[in-house]
XYZ file of C-alpha atoms in Angstrom:
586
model
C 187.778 128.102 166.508
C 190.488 126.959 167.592
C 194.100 127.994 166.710
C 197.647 125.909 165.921
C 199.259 128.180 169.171
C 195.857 127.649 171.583
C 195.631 124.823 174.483
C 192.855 123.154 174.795
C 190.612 123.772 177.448
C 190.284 121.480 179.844
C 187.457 119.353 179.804
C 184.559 119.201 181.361
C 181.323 116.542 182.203
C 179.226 118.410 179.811
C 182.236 118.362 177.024
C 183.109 116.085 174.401
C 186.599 115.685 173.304
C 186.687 113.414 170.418
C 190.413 112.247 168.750
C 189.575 112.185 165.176
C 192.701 110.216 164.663
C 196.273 111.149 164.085
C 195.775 114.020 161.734
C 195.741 115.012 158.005
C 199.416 113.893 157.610
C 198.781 110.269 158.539
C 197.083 106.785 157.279
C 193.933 108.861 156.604
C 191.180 107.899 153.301
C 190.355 111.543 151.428
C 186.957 110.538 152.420
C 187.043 109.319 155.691
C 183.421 110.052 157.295
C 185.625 110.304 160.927
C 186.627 113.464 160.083
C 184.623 116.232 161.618
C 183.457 119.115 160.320
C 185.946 121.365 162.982
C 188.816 119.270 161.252
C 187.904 120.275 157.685
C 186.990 123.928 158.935
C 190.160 124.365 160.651
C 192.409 123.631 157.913
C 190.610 125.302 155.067
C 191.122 128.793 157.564
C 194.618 127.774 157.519
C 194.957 127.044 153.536
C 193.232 130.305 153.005
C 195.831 132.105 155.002
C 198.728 130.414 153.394
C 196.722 131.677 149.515
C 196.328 134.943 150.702
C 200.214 135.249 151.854
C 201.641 133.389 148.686
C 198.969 135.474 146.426
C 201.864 138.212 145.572
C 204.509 135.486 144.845
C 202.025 133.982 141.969
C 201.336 137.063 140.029
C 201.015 136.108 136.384
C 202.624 139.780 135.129
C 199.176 141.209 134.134
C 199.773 139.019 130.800
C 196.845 138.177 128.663
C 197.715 134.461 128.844
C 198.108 133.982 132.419
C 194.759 135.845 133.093
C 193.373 133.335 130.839
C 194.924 130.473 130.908
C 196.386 129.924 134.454
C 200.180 129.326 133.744
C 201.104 131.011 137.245
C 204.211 130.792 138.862
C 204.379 128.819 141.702
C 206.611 130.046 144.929
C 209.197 128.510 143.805
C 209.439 130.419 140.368
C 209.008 126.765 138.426
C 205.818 126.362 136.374
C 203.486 123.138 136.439
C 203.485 122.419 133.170
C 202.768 118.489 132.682
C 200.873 118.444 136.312
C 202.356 115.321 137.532
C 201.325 115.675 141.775
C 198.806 112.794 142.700
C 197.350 112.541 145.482
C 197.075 109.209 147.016
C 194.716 106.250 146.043
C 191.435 106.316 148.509
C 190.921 103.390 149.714
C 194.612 102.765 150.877
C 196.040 103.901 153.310
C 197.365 107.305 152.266
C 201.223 107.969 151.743
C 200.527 110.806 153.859
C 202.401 109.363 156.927
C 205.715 109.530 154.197
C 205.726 112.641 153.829
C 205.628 115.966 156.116
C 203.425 118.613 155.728
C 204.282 121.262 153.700
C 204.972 118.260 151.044
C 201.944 117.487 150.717
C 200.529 120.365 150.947
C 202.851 121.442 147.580
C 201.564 117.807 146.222
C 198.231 119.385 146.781
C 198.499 123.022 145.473
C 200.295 121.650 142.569
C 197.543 120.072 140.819
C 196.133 123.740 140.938
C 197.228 125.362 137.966
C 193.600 127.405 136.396
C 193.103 131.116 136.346
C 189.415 132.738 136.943
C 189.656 133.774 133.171
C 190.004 130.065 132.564
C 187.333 129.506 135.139
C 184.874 132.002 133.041
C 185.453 129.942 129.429
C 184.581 126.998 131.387
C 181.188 128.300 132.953
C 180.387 129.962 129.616
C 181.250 126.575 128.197
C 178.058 124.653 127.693
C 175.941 122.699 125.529
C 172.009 123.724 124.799
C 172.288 127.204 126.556
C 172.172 130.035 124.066
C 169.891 127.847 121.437
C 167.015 126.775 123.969
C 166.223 129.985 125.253
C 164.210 131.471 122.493
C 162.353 127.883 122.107
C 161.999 128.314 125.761
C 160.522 132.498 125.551
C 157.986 131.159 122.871
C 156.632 128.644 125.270
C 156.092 131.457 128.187
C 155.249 134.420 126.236
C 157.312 137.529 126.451
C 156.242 138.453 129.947
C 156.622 135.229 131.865
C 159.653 134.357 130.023
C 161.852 137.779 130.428
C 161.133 137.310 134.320
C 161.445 133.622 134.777
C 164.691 133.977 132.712
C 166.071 137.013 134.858
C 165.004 135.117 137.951
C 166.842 131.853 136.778
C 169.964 134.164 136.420
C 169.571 135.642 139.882
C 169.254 132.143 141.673
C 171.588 130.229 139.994
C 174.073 133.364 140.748
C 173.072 133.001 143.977
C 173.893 129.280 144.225
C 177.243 129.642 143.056
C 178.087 132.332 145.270
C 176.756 129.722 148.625
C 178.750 126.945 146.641
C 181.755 129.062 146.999
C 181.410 130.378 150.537
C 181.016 126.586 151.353
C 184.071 125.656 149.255
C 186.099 128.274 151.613
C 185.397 126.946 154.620
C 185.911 123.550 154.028
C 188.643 122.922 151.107
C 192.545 122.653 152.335
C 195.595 121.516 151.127
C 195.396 118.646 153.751
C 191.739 117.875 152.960
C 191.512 119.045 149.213
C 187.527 118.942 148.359
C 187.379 117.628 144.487
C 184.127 116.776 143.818
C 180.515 118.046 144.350
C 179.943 114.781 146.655
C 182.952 115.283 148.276
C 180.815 119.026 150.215
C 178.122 116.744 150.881
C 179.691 114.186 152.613
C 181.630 117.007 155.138
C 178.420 118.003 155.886
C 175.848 115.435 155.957
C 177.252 111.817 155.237
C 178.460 109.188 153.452
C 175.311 108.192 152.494
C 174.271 111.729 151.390
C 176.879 111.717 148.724
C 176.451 108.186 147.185
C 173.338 109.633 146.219
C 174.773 112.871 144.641
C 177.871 110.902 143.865
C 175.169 108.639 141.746
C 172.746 111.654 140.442
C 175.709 113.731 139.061
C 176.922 110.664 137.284
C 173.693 109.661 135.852
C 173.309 113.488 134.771
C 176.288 113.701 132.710
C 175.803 111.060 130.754
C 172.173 112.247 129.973
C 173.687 115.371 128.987
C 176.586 113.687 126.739
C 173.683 111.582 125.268
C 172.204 114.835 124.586
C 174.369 116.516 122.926
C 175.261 113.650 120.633
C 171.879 113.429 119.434
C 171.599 117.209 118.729
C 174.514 117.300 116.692
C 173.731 113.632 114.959
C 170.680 115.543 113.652
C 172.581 118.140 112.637
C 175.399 116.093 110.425
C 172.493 114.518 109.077
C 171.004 117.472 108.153
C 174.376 118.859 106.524
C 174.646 115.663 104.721
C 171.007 116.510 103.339
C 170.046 113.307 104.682
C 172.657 110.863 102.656
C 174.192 109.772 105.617
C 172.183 106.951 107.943
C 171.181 109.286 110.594
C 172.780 106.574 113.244
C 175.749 106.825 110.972
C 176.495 110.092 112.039
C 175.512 110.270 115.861
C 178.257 107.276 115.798
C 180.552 109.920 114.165
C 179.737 111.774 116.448
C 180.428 109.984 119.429
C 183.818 108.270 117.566
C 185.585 111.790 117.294
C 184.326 112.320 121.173
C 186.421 109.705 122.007
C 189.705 111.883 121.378
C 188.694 115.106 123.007
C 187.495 113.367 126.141
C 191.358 111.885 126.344
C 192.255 115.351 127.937
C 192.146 115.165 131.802
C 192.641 118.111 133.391
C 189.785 121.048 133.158
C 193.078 123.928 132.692
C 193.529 122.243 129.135
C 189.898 122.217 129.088
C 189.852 126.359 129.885
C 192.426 126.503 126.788
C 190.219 125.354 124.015
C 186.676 126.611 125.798
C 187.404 130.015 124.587
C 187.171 128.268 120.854
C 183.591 127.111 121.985
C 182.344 130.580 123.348
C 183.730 132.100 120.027
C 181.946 129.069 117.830
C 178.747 129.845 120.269
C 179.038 133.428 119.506
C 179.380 133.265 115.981
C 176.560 130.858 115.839
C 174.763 133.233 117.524
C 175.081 136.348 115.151
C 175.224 134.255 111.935
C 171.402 133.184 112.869
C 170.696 136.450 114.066
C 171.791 137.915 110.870
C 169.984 135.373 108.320
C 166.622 135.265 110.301
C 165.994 139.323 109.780
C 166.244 138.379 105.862
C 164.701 135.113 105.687
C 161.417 133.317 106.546
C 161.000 130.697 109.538
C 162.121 126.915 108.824
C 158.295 126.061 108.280
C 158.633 122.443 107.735
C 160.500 121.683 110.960
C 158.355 123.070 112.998
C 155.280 120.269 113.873
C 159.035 118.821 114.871
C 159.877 120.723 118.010
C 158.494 124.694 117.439
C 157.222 126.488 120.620
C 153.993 126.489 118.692
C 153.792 122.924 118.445
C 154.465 122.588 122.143
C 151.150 124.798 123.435
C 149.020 125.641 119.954
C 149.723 123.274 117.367
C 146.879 124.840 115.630
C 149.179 128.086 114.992
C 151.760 125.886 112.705
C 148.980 123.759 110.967
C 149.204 125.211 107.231
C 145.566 125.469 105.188
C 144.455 123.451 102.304
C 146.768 125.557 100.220
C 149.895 125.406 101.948
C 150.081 128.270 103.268
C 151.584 128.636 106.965
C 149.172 131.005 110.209
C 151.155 134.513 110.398
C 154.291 135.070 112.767
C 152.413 135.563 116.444
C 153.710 137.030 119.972
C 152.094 136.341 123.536
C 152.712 139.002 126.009
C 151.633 136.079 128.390
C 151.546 132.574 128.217
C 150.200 131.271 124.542
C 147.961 128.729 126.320
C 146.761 129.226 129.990
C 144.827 126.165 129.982
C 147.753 124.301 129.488
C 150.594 124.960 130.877
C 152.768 121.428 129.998
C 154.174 123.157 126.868
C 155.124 125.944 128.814
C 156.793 123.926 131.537
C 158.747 122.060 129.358
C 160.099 125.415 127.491
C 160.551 126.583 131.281
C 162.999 123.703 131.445
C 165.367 124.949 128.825
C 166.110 127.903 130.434
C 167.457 126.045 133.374
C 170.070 124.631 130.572
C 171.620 128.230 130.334
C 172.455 128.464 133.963
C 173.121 124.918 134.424
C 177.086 124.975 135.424
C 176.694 124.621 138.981
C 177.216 121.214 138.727
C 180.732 122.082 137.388
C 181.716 124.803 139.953
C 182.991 122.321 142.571
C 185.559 120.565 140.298
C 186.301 124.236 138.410
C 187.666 125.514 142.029
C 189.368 122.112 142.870
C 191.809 123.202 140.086
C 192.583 127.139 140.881
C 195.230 128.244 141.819
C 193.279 130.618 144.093
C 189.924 129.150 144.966
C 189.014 132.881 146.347
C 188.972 134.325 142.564
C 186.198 132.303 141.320
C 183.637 134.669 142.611
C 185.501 136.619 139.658
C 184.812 134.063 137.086
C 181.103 133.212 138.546
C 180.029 137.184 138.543
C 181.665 137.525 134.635
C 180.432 134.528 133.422
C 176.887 134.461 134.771
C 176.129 138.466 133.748
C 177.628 137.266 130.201
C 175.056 134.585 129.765
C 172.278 136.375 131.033
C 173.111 139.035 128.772
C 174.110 137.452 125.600
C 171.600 134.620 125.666
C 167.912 136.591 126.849
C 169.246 138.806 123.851
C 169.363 136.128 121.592
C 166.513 134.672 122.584
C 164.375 138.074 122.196
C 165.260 138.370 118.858
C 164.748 134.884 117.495
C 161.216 135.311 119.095
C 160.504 138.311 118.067
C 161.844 137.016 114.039
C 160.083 133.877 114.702
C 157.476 134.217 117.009
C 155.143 130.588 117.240
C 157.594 128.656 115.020
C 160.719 128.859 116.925
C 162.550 125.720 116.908
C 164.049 123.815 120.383
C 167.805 124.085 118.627
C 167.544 127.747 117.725
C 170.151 127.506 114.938
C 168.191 124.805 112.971
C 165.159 126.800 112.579
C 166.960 129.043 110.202
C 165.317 128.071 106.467
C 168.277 128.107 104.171
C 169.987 125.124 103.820
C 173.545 126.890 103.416
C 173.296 128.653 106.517
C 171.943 125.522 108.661
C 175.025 123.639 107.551
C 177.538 126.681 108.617
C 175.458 126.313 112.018
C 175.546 122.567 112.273
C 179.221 123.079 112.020
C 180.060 125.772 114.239
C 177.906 124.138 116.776
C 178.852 120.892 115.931
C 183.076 121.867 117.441
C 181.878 123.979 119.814
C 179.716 121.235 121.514
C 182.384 118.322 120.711
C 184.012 120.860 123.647
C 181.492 121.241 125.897
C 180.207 117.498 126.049
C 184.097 116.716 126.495
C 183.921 118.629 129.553
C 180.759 117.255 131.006
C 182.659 113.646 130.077
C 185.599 114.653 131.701
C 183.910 115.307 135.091
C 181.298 112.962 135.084
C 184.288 110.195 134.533
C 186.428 111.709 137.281
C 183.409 111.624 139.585
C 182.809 107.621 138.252
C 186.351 107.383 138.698
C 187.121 108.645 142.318
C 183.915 107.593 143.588
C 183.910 103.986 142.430
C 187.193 102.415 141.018
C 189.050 104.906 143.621
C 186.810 104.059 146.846
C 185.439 100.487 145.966
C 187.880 99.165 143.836
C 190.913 101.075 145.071
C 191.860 101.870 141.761
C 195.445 104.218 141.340
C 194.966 107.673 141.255
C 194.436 109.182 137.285
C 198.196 110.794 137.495
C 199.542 107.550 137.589
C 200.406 105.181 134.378
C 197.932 103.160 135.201
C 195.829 105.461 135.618
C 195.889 107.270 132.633
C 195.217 103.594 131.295
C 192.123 102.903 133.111
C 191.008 106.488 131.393
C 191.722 105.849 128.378
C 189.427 102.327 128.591
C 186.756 104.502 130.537
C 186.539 107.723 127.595
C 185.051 105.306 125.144
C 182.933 103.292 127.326
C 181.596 106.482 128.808
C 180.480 107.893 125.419
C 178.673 105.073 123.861
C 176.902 104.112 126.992
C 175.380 107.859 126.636
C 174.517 106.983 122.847
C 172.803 104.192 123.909
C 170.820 105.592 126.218
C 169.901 108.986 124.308
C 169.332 106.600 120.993
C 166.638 105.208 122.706
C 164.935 107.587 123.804
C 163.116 108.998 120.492
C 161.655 112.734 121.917
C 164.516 114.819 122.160
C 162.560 117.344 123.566
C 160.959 115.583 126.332
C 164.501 113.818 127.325
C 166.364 117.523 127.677
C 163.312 118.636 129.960
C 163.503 115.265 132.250
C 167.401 116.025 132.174
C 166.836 119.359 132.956
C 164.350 118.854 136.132
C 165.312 115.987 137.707
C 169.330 116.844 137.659
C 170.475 119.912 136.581
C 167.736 122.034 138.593
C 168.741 120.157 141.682
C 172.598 120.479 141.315
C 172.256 124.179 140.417
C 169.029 125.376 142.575
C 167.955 122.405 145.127
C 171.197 121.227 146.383
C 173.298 124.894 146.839
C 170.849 126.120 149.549
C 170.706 123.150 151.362
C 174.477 122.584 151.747
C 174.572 126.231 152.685
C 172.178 125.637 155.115
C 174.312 122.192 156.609
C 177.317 124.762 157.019
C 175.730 127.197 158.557
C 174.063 125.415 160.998
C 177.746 123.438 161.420
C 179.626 126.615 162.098
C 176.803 128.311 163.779
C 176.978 126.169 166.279
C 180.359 125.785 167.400
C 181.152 127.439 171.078
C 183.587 129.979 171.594
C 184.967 126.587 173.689
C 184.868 124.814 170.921
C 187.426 123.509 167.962
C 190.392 121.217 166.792
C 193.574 121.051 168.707
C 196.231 120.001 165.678
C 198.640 118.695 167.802
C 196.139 115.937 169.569
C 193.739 115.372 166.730
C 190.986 116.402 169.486
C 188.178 118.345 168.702
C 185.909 119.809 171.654
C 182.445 120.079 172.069
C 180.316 121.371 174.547
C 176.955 119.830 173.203
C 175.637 117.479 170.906
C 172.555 116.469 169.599
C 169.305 118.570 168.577
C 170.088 121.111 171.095
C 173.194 121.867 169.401
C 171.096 122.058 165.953
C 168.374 124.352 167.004
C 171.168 126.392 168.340
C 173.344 126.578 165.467
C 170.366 127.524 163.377
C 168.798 130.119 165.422
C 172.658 131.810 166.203
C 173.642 134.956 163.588
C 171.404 135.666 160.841
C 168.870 132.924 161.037
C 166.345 134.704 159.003
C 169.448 133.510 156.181
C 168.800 129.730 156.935
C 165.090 130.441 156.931
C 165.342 131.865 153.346
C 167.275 129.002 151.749
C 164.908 126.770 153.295
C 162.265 128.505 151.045
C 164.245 128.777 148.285
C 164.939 124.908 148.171
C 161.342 124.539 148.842
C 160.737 126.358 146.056
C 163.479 124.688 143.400
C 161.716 121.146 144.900
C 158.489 122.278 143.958
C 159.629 123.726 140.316
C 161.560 120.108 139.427
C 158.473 118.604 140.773
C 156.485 120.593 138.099
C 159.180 120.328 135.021
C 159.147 116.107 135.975
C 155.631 115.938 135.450
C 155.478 118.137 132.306
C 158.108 116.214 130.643
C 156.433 112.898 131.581
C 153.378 114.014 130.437
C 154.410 115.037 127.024
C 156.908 112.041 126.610
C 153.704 109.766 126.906
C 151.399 111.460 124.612
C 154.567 111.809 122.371
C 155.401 108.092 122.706
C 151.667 107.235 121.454
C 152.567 108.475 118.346
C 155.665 106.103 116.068
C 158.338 107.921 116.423
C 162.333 107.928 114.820
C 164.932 106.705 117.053
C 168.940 107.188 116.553
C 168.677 103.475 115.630
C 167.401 104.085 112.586
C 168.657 105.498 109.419
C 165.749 108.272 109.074
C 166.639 111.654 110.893
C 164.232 113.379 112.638
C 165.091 116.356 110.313
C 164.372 114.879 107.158
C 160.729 116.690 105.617
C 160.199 113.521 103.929
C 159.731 111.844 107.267
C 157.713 114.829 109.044
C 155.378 114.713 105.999
């Protein structure tokens, strides 16, 4: 690699010096696919250095809320309180040539204002997690579903540790990575991340459809069904509208610690009430574990009287593993924040703590949620519900939950709003459209117009879709597995081989924009992933092989049971009927 102070070798026939343009600080597009991969490398080394040195100079004091809520001091001693750096509109050419470097490399740092204790509220922050994962035990059995839990936790771990390695070595203040795409596109294309670019988007909205139909249901059910059940997913969705008006994911890490205290609470409150009270009964030929792989152990006899709590050691129906897949699926929902981590580090202060709030975060879930979910099984057994909290059988206690749950997930779905609209935003109106950036008045317009539209086209499309349960296992295994188990080895994999094979010859020269290579082609390839620890590349290979072949599983499950659910007439969020409403299941 080469260095600000080293010449350039002098070239040779079998070399190839390529000028990648004038530099960082000149008419350059944030996403310019001339860029190469020594460029990006070379600065991110540099932008480390410059953290590492300016690290003592930002110490928040050891106060509570600086650790948690990321109001460091800058160099300078002045704090960024209304965030007001931009960076310049892609698709133009970039203000860069105005201004020197360490200008915009201050424009750059200064939209960096979260902590790694804000970092942990927002991985902790999420939507289904905690209340799928008994649903998602009963399906496997308490053998399968302890280990295919713990083994979730270790691989998504593992993914955000590559995603942050990766993040390292390619994020600077002169090329600041802001996106998920914007990894994939240093490392395999333009084209490459269009298609993430497109996935992500189509993900969030899913998952913002999601979670407005999962707390429609549960207004309804706090209204005791007075209230048109489309009624209240529009509530819903209207107050959703004036969360998703914050922009930037520190004010986000400010009110997340609300949600994991709402989450928590929810959490013991069911815990407590299902040790004293019978299962929700009624509910469950609506979405048990039972009714997903023996329907036969909900069915009450010709009396009325409901089969006896039961516990698998192993799965509950080997000859049919669909039910089980799909409960499978819901566990991927508690470790599904990789698809956050890119945009969480694109606004630390100190990229290099989030293995801090990855390593908290994910132990916390794993702990706090297989907990949960052992007990609710073990309380519940065959007639735990998908939505934990609304298998709990008196009506007093489901409306506290619908509540609690209700704010806490107005939070997270804000989130997931917030960066699927950024990623709309600086991937479409940005790039295509050249659009201003989001700090600018116009901006901040153009936001404002997107929040709503945003929010009602995920009603629309989770309103039509009437089996909840089948639409959060598609979600589930066609996005969020690939985002948080698919995607991190194989961009781990792309750098590797990338920095592999660079010659000790080899590099950027910063003051000719020319980077030198010795080699190109497949030759280089092979080399770069042969060189160091290959046996590394080899095992993400597997382990993406492996993700591939698991989403491959948990799309055909869901399919399946979406079709043999669709044969049956079933309650849309058009409608005024909730699913939740006995009269209806009767």
């Amino acid at each position: 690699m080469s260095s600000p102070d080293r010449k350039e070798p002098p070239a040779h026939d079998d070399e190839l010096q390529r000028p990648t343009g004038l530099g960082p600080n000149t008419k350059r597009r944030l996403h310019d696919s001339s860029v190469t991969f020594e460029e990006y490398h070379y600065y991110a080394l540099r932008t480390r250095a410059r953290e590492d040195a300016d690290h003592g100079k930002q110490e928040s004091g050891g106060r509570l809320s600086g650790v948690l809520f990321g109001r460091e001091i800058k160099s300078d001693g002045a704090r960024d309180e209304n965030n007001n750096a931009s960076f310049p509109a892609e698709g133009h050419a970039s203000p860069r040539a105005a201004i020197t470097a360490d200008e915009w490399a201050n424009a750059s740092r200064a939209l960096r204002t979260a902590s790694w204790g804000a970092g942990f509220y927002l991985i902790t922050t999420d939507i289904l997690g905690p209340f799928g994962v008994p649903f998602a035990i009963g399906t496997l059995g308490w053998g399968p579903g302890l280990a295919l839990f713990t083994a979730f936790a270790l691989v998504a771990s593992y993914s955000g540790f590559l995603l942050w390695k990766v993040y390292l070595g390619l994020d600077s203040t002169e090329y600041p990575l802001l996106n998920y795409g914007d990894i994939v596109l240093r490392l395999f294309g333009s084209f490459a991340r269009h298609i993430v670019n497109i996935l992500q988007v189509v993900q969030f909205i899913a998952i913002t459809g999601q979670v407005i139909i999962q707390n429609g249901q549960g207004i309804s059910q706090a209204a005791r069904f007075r209230i048109c059940y489309a009624v209240c997913c529009v509530i819903f969705t209207a107050v959703g509208f004036g969360v998703s008006q914050i922009r930037t994911l520190r004010n986000y890490g400010m009110i997340s610690a609300l949600a994991v205290c709402l989450n928590l609470l929810t959490i013991f409150m069911t815990m407590g009430v299902m040790a004293h009270s019978p299962p929700n009964f009624a509910i469950s030929v609506l979405g048990s574990s039972g009714s997903a792989t023996l329907p036969d152990t909900i069915a009450p006899d010709k009396q009325g009287h409901y089969p006896s709590i039961r516990h698998y050691g192993g799965l509950p129906n080997p000859n049919s593993l669909v039910g089980s897949i799909n409960g499978l699926m819901q566990s991927v929902f508690a470790f599904g924040g990789a698809q956050m981590f890119v945009e969480i580090m694109a606004e630390m202060r100190r990229p290099y703590d989030f293995i801090k709030s990855l390593c908290a975060a994910q132990f916390f879930i794993w702990v706090v949620y297989l907990t949960y979910g052992c007990y609710v099984y073990h309380f519940q057994g065959q007639y735990t519900y998908q939505v934990a909290y609304q298998g709990v059988s008196i009506y007093g206690w489901q409306v506290v939950g619908d509540i609690l749950v209700g704010i806490s997930g107005l939070i997270s779905a804000g989130l997931y709003s917030n960066i699927g609209i950024k990623v709309f935003y600086n991937n479409v109106l940005t790039d295509l459209l050249g659009a201003p950036p989001l700090t600018t008045r116009v901006g901040k317009l153009i936001w404002a117009v997107l929040v709503p539209l945003w929010w009602s086209t995920a009603f629309v499309v989770a309103a039509s879709i009437p089996d909840y349960f089948g639409f959060v296992s598609v979600v589930a295994a066609v996005c969020i597995l690939q985002f948080c188990y698919t995607f991190p080895p194989i961009i781990a994999l792309g750098y590797s081989i990338r920095k592999n094979a660079m010659h000790r010859d080899d590099g950027f020269d910063p003051r000719t924009g020319v980077v030198t290579r010795c080699d190109d082609g497949p030759k280089r390839w092979i080399r770069g992933f042969f060189s160091g620890a290959w046996y590394v590349n080899v095992w993400h290979v597997v382990i993406a092989g492996g993700a591939l072949a698991t989403a491959g599983l948990g799309t055909y499950a869901s399919i399946e049971s979406m079709i043999e659910t669709f044969q049956i007439p079933q309650v849309n969020a058009f409608t005024c009927t909730s699913p939740l409403d006995l009269r209806h299941a009767s």
